[in-house]
Structures are given as C-alpha cells and as structure tokens.
PDB file of C-alpha atoms and ligand atoms in Angstrom:
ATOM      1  CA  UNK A   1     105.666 294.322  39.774  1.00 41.00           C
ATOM      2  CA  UNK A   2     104.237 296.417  36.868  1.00 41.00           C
ATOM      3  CA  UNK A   3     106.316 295.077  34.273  1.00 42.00           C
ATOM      4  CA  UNK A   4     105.754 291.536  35.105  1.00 43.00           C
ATOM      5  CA  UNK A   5     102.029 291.749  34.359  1.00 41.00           C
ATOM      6  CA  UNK A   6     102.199 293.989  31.828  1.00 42.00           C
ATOM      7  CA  UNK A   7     101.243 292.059  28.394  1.00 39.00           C
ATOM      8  CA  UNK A   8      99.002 289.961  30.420  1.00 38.00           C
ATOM      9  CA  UNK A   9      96.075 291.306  31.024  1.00 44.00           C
ATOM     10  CA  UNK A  10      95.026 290.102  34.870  1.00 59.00           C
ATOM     11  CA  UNK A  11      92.132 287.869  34.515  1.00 82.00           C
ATOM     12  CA  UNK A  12      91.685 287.288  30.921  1.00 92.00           C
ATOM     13  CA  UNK A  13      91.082 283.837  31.226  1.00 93.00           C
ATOM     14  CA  UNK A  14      89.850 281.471  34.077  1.00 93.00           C
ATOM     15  CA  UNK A  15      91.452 278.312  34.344  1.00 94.00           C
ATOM     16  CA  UNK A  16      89.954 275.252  33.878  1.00 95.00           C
ATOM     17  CA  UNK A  17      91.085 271.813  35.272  1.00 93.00           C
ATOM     18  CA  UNK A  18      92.670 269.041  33.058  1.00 92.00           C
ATOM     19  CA  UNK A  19      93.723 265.746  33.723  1.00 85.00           C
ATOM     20  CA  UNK A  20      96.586 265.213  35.352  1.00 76.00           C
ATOM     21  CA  UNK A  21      98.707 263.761  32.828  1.00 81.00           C
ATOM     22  CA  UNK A  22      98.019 264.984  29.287  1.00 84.00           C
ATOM     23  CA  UNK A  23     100.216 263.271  26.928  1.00 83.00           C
ATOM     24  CA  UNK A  24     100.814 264.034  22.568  1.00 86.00           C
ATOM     25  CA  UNK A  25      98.640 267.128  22.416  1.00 92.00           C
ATOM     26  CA  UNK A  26     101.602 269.831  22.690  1.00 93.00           C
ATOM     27  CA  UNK A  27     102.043 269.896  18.794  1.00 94.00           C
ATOM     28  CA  UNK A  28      98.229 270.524  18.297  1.00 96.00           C
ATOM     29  CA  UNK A  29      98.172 273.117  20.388  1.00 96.00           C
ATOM     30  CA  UNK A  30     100.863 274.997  19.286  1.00 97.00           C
ATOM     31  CA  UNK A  31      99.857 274.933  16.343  1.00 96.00           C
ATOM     32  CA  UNK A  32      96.529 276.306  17.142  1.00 97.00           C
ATOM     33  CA  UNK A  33      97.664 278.866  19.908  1.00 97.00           C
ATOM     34  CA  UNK A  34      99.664 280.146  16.539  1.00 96.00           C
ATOM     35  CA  UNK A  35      96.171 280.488  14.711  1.00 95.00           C
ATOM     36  CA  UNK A  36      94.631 282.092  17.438  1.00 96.00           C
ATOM     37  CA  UNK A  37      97.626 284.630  18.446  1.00 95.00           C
ATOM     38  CA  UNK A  38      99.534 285.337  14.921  1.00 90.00           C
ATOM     39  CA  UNK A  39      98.324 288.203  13.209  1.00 77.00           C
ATOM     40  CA  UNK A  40      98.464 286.943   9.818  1.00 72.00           C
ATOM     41  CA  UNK A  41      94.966 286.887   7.770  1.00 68.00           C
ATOM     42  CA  UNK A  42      92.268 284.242   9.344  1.00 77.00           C
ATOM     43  CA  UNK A  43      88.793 284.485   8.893  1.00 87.00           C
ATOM     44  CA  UNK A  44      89.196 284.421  13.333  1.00 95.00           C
ATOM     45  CA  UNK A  45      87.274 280.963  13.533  1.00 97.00           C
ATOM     46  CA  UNK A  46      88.858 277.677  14.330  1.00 97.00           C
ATOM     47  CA  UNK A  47      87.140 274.172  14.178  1.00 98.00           C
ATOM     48  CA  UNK A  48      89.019 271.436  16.196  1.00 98.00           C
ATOM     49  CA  UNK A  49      87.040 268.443  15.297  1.00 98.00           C
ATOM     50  CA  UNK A  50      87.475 264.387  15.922  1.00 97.00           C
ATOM     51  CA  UNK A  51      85.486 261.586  17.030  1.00 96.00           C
ATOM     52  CA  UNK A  52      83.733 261.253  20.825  1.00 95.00           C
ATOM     53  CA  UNK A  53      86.665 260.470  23.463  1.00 94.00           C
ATOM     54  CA  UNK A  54      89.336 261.564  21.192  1.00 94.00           C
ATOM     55  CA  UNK A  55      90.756 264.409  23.589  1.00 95.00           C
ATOM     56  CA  UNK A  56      88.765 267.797  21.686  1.00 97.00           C
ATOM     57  CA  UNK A  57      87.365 268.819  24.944  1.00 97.00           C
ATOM     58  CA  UNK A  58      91.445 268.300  26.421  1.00 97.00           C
ATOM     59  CA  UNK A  59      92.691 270.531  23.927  1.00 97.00           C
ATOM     60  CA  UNK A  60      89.921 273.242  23.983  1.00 98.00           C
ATOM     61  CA  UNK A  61      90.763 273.219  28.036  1.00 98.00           C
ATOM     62  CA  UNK A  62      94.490 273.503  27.302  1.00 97.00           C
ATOM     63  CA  UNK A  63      94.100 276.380  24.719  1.00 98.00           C
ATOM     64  CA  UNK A  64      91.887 278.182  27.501  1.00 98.00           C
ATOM     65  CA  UNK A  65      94.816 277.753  30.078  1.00 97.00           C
ATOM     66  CA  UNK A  66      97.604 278.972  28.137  1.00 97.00           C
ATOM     67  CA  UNK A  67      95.839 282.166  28.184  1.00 97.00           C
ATOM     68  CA  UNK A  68      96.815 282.237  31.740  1.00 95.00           C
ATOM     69  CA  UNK A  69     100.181 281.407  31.111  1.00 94.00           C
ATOM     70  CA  UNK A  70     101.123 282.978  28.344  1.00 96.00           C
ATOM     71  CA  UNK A  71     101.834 286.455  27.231  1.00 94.00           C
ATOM     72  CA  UNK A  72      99.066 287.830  24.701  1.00 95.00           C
ATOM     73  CA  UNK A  73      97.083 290.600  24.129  1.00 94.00           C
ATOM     74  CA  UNK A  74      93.519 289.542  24.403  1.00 96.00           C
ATOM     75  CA  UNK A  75      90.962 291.518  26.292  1.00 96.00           C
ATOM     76  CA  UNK A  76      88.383 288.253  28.117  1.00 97.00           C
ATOM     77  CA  UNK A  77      88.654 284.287  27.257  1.00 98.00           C
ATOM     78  CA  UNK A  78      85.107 283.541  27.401  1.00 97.00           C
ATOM     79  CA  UNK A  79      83.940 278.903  27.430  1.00 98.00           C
ATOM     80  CA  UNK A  80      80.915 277.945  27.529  1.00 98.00           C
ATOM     81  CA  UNK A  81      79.815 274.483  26.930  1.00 98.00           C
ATOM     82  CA  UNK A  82      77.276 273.826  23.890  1.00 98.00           C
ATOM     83  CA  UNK A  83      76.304 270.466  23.667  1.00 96.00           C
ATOM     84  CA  UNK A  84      73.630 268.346  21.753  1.00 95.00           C
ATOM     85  CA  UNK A  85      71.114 269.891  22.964  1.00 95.00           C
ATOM     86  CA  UNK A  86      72.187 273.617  22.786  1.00 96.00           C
ATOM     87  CA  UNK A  87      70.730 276.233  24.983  1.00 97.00           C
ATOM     88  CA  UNK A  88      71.049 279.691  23.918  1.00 97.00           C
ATOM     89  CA  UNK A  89      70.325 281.497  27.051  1.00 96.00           C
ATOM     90  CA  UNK A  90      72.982 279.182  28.967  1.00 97.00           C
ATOM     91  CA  UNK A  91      75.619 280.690  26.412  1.00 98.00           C
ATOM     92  CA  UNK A  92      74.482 284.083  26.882  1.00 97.00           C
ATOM     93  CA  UNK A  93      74.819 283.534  30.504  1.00 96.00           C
ATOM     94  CA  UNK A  94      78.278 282.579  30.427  1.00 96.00           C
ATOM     95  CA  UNK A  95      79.297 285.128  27.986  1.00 97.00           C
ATOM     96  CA  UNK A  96      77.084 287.445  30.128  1.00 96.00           C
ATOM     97  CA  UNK A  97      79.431 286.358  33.564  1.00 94.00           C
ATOM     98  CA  UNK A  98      83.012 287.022  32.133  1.00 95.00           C
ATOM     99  CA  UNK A  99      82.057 290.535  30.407  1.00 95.00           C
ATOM    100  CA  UNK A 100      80.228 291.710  33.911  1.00 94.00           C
ATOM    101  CA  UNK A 101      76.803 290.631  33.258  1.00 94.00           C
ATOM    102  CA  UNK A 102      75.771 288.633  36.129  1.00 86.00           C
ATOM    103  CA  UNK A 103      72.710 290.329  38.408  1.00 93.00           C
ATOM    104  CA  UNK A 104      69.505 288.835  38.548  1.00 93.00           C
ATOM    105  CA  UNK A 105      67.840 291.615  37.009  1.00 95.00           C
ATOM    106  CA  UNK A 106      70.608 290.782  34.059  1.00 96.00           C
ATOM    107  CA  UNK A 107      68.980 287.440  33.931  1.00 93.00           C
ATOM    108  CA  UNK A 108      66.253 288.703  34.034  1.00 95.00           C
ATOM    109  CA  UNK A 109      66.114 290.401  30.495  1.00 97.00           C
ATOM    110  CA  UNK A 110      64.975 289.407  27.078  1.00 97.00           C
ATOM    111  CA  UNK A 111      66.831 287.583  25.045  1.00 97.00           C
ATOM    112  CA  UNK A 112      67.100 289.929  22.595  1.00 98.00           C
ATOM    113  CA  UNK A 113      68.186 292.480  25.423  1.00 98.00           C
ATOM    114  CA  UNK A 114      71.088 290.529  26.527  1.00 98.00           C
ATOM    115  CA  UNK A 115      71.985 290.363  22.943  1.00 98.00           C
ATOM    116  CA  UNK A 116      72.547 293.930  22.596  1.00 98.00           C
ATOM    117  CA  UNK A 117      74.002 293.997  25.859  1.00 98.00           C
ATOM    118  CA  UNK A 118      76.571 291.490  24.738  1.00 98.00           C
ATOM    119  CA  UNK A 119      77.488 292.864  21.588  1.00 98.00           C
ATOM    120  CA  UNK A 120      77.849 296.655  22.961  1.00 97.00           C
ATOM    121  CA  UNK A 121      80.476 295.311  25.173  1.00 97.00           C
ATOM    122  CA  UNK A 122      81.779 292.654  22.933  1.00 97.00           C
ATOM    123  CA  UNK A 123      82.301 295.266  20.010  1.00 96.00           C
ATOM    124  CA  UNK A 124      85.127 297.159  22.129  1.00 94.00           C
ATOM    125  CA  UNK A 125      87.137 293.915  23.051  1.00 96.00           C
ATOM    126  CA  UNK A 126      89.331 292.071  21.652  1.00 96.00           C
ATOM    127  CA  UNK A 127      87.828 288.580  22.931  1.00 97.00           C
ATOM    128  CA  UNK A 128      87.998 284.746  22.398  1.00 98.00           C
ATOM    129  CA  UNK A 129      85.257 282.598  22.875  1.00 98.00           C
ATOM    130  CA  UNK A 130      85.722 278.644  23.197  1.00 98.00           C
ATOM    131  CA  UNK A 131      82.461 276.827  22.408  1.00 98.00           C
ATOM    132  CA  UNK A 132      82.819 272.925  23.622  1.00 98.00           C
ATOM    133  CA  UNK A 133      81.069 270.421  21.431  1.00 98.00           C
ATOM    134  CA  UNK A 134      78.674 272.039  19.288  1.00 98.00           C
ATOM    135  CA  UNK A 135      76.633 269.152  17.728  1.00 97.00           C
ATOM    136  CA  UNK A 136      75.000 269.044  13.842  1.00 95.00           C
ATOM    137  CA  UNK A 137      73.407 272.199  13.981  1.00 94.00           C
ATOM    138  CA  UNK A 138      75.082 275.008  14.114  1.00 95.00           C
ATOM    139  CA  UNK A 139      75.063 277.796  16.550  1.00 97.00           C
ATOM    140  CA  UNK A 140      73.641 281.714  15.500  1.00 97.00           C
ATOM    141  CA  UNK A 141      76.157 283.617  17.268  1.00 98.00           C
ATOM    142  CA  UNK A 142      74.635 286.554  15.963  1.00 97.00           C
ATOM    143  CA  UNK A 143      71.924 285.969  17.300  1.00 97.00           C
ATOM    144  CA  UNK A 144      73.017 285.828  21.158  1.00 98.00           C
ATOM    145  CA  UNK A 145      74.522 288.726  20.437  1.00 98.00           C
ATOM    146  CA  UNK A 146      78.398 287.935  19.721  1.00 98.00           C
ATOM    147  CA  UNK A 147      79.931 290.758  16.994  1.00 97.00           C
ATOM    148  CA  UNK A 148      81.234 288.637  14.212  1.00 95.00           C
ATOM    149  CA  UNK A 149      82.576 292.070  12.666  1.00 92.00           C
ATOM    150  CA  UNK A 150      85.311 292.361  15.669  1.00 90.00           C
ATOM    151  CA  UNK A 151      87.068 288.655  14.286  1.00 92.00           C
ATOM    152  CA  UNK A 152      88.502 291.433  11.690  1.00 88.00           C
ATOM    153  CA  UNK A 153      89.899 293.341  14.287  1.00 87.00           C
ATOM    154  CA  UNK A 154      91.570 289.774  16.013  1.00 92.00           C
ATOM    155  CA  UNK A 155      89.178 288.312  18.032  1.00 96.00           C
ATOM    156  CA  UNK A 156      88.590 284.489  17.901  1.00 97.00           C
ATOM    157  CA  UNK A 157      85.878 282.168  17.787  1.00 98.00           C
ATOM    158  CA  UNK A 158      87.086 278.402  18.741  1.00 98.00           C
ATOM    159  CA  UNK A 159      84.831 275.392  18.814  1.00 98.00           C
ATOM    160  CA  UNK A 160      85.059 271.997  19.038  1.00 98.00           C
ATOM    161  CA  UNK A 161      82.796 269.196  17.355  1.00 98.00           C
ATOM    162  CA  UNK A 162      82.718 265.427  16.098  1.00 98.00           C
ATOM    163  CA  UNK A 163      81.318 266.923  12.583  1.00 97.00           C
ATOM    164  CA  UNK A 164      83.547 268.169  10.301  1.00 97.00           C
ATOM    165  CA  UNK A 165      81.000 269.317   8.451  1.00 97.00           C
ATOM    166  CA  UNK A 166      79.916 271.489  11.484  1.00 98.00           C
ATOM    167  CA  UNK A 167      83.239 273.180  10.935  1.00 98.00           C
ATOM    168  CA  UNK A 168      82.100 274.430   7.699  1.00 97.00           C
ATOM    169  CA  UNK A 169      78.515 275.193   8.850  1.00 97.00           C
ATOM    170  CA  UNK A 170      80.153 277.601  11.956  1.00 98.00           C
ATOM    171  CA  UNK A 171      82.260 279.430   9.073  1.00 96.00           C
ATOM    172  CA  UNK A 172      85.759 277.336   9.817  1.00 96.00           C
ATOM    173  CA  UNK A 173      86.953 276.919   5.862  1.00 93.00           C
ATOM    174  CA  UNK A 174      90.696 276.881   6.225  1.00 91.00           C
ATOM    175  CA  UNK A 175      91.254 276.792   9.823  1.00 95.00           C
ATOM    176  CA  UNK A 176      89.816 273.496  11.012  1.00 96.00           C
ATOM    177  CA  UNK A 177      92.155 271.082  12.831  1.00 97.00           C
ATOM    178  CA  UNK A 178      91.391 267.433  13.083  1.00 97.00           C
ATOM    179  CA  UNK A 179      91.950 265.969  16.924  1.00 96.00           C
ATOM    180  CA  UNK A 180      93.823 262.529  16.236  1.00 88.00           C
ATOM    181  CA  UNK A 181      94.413 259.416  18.470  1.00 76.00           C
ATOM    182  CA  UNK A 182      97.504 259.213  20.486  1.00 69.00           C
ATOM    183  CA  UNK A 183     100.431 257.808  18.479  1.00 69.00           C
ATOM    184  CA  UNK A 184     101.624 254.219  20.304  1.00 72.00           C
ATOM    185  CA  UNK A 185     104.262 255.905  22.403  1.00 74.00           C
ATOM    186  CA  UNK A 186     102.028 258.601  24.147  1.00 73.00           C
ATOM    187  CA  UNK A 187      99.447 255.755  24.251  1.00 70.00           C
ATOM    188  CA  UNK A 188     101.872 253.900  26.493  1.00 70.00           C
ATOM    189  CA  UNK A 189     102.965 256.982  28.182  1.00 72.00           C
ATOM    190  CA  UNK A 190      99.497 257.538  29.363  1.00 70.00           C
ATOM    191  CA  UNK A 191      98.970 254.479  30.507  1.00 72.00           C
ATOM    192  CA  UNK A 192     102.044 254.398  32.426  1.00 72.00           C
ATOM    193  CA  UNK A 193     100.867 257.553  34.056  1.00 73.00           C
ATOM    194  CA  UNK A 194      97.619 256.426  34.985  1.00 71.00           C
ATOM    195  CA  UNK A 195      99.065 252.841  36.188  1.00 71.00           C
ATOM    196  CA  UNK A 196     102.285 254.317  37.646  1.00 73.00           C
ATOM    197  CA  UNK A 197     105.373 252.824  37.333  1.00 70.00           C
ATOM    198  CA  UNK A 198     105.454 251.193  40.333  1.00 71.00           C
ATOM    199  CA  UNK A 199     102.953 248.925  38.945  1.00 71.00           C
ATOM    200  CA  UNK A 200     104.416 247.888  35.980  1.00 68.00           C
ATOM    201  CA  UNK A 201     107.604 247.115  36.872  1.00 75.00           C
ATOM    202  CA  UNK A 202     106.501 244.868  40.076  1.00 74.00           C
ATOM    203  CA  UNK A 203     106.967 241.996  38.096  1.00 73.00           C
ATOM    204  CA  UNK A 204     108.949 241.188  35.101  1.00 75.00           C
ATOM    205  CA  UNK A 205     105.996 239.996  33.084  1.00 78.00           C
ATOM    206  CA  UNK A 206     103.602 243.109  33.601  1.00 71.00           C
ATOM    207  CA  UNK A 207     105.474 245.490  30.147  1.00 72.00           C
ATOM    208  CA  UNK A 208     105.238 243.259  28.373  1.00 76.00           C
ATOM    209  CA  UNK A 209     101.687 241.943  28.780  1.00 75.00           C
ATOM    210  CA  UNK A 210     100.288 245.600  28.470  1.00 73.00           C
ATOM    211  CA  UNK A 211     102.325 246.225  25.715  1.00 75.00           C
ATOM    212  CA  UNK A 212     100.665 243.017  24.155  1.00 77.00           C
ATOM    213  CA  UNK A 213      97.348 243.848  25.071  1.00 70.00           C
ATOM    214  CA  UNK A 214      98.050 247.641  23.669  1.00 66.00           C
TER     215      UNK A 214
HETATM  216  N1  ADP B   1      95.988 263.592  25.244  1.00 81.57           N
HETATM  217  C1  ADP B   1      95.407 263.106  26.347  1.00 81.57           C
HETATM  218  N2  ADP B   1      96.133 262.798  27.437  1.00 81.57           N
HETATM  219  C2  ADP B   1      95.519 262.321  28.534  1.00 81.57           C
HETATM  220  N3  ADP B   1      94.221 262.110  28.659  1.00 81.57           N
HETATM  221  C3  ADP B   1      93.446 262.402  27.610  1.00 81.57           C
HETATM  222  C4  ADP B   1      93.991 262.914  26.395  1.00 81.57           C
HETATM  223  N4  ADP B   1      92.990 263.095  25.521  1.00 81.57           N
HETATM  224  C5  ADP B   1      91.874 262.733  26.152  1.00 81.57           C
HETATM  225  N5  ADP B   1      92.128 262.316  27.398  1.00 81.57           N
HETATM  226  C6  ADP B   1      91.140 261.833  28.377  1.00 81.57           C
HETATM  227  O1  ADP B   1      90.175 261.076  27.650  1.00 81.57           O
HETATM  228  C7  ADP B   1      88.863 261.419  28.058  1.00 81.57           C
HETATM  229  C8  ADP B   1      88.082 261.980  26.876  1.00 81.57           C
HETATM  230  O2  ADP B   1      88.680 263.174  26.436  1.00 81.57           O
HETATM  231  P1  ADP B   1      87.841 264.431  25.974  1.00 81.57           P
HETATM  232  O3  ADP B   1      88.789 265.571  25.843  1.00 81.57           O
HETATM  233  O4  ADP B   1      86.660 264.646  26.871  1.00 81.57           O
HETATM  234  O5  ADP B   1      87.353 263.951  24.538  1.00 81.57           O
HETATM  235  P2  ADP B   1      86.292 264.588  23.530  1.00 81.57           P
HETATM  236  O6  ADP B   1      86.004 265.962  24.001  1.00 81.57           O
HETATM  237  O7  ADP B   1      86.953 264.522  22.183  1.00 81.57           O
HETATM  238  O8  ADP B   1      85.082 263.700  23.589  1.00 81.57           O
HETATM  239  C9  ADP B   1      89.008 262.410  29.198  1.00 81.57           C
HETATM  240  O9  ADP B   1      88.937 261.733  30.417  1.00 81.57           O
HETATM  241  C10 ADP B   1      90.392 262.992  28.987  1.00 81.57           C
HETATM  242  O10 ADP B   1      90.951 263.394  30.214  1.00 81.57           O
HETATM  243 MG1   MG B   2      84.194 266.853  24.535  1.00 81.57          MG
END
C-alpha cells in the first residue's frame, strides 16, 4: 500500500466539483500543470485570464483536481474564492482551514495575528494557492500573511481574472495564459453533451438546424 501513495501526499488537495462534461480545456491545462509542476525558472505566479463565462473558473477547478490525481510533490493545495468585492479575512480563513487553522479562538484573532500564523506555517511548505477571480485591484498577499519568498523554493500562486492587466498587477509577467472560447468542434461537442444524442438524432432535421443556429 505504501508505495502506491508514496509521491502523493494524502490530502494535498480537496476536490472540487466540475461540470459534467468539460470539453477543449485539456491543452490549457497541460500546459499550465507544466508551469506549475516543472522545475525550470518561474517567478511561481500564474495569471489565467479571459472574459466572464469563458471557462477560467473550469480550468482553475481542473488544475485543483489534478492535484488529486496526479503524482507531485506539493505539501497543501489551498482555493479560495476572491471576487469583486474581496474580503481579506474570508481568504485568511480558507488558507487558515487547509494549513490547520480552524478553532474559533483562531477566528477569533487579529488580522495581523493570523498573518503571522499563516506565514510561520506557510514558510515550511511547499504550497499552491488558487485565487478565483480576483477583480481590478489587486490582492496584498503579503499582507494576509502568504510568504512570497517560498515561490523561490517552488511554491505557486495561481489566479484567475477577466483583466489582463490584473495579471501584471499580481506579479504574472511571463506566465499569464489567456482562457479562449471553445473552437467549433468542442462547441458542438458540448452541446451534444448537454442535449444528448438521443435528442439530436430523433429526427433527421435536428443536426443540422443546431449546427445552423451554432
Ligand atoms: N470547457 C468547458 N466545457 C464545458 N463547460 C464549460 C467549459 N467552460 C465553461 N463551461 C461552463 O460555462 C459556465 C461558465 O464557466 P466558468 O468557468 O464559470 O467561467 P468564468 O470563470 O470564466 O466566468 C459554467 O457553467 C461552466 O461549467
Ligand atoms: Mg469564474
């Protein structure tokens, strides 16, 4: 049994639920499980950024799952949802949960307390936090506490936003990734999931109609 779990650390990550049928993302996310996983020299924060509806909060989902499924050396997978409206403590407090922060008398601390709680811990693990749709502004990570010095070390920072200029505010120069619309044949896949088959092919007519209407 040993062997089979060793690599993956049990519990690194807590899956989250996708859709169903997720069609046209797998090339995406290779490419960014590559950024966040290959050693080679990255600043350790990722921007995936594209317009409202376009599938960012999909991907961000799918990269948090395949550190269930995949072999990799990371300590915690840490998601937390950002935004327009961004509230700080609501971060901290889902940092706070996956590191083993979660008493009330946790919540109950400053701020600034559960910052240093979160970056003494933080400091020693190699870590990944996914931050969903952070709007305009950008987020102080220092602030709550996260220890930018550890990206050196491996760990990743991965957000997602409709601003590509909020990639550049968070401090994602070169590794920003921009979340296109599906190409016509995973369009039509899609909709052939969600439809079903059966559907379209109860009469003759139906293909071809969507595919018109597509
Ligand atoms: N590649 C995809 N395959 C299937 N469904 C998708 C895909 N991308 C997005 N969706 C669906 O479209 C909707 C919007 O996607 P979402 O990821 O929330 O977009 P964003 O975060 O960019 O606003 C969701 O219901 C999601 O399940
Ligand atoms: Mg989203």
């Amino acid at each position: 049994m040993k062997e089979v779990y060793e690599g993956v650390p049990e519990g690194a990550a807590v899956a989250i639920a996708v859709d169903r049928t997720i069609v046209g993302q797998e090339s995406i996310l290779d490419q960014v499980w590559r950024c966040i996983t290959e050693q080679k020299k990255n600043n350790g924060i990722i921007g995936l950024y594209g317009m409202g509806g376009i599938g960012k909060t999909t991907l961000l989902k799918q990269v948090n799952n395949k550190f269930c499924s995949e072999e990799h050396d990371f300590d915690v997978v840490i998601w937390s949802v950002v935004s327009r409206e961004p509230n700080l403590k609501q971060i901290q407090e889902d940092i706070g949960k996956r590191i083993g922060f979660s008493t009330d008398s946790w919540q109950r601390k400053s701020f600034g307390e559960r910052a240093s709680d979160i970056t003494n811990t933080l400091r020693h693990k190699k870590f990944v936090l996914l931050l969903d749709d952070i709007w305009e502004s950008e987020i102080d990570l220092t602030k709550l506490g996260v220890p930018l010095q550890t990206l050196d070390s491996g760990s990743r920072i991965v957000f997602t936003t409709r601003f590509e200029g909020t990639c550049g505010k968070m401090g994602a120069h070169k590794n920003r990734y921009k979340v296109f619309c599906l190409g016509d044949d995973d369009a039509w896949k899609l909709f052939e999931g969600v439809v079903g088959s059966y559907v379209l092919n109860k009469h003759p007519d139906i293909p071809k109609l969507a595919d018109d209407v597509a």
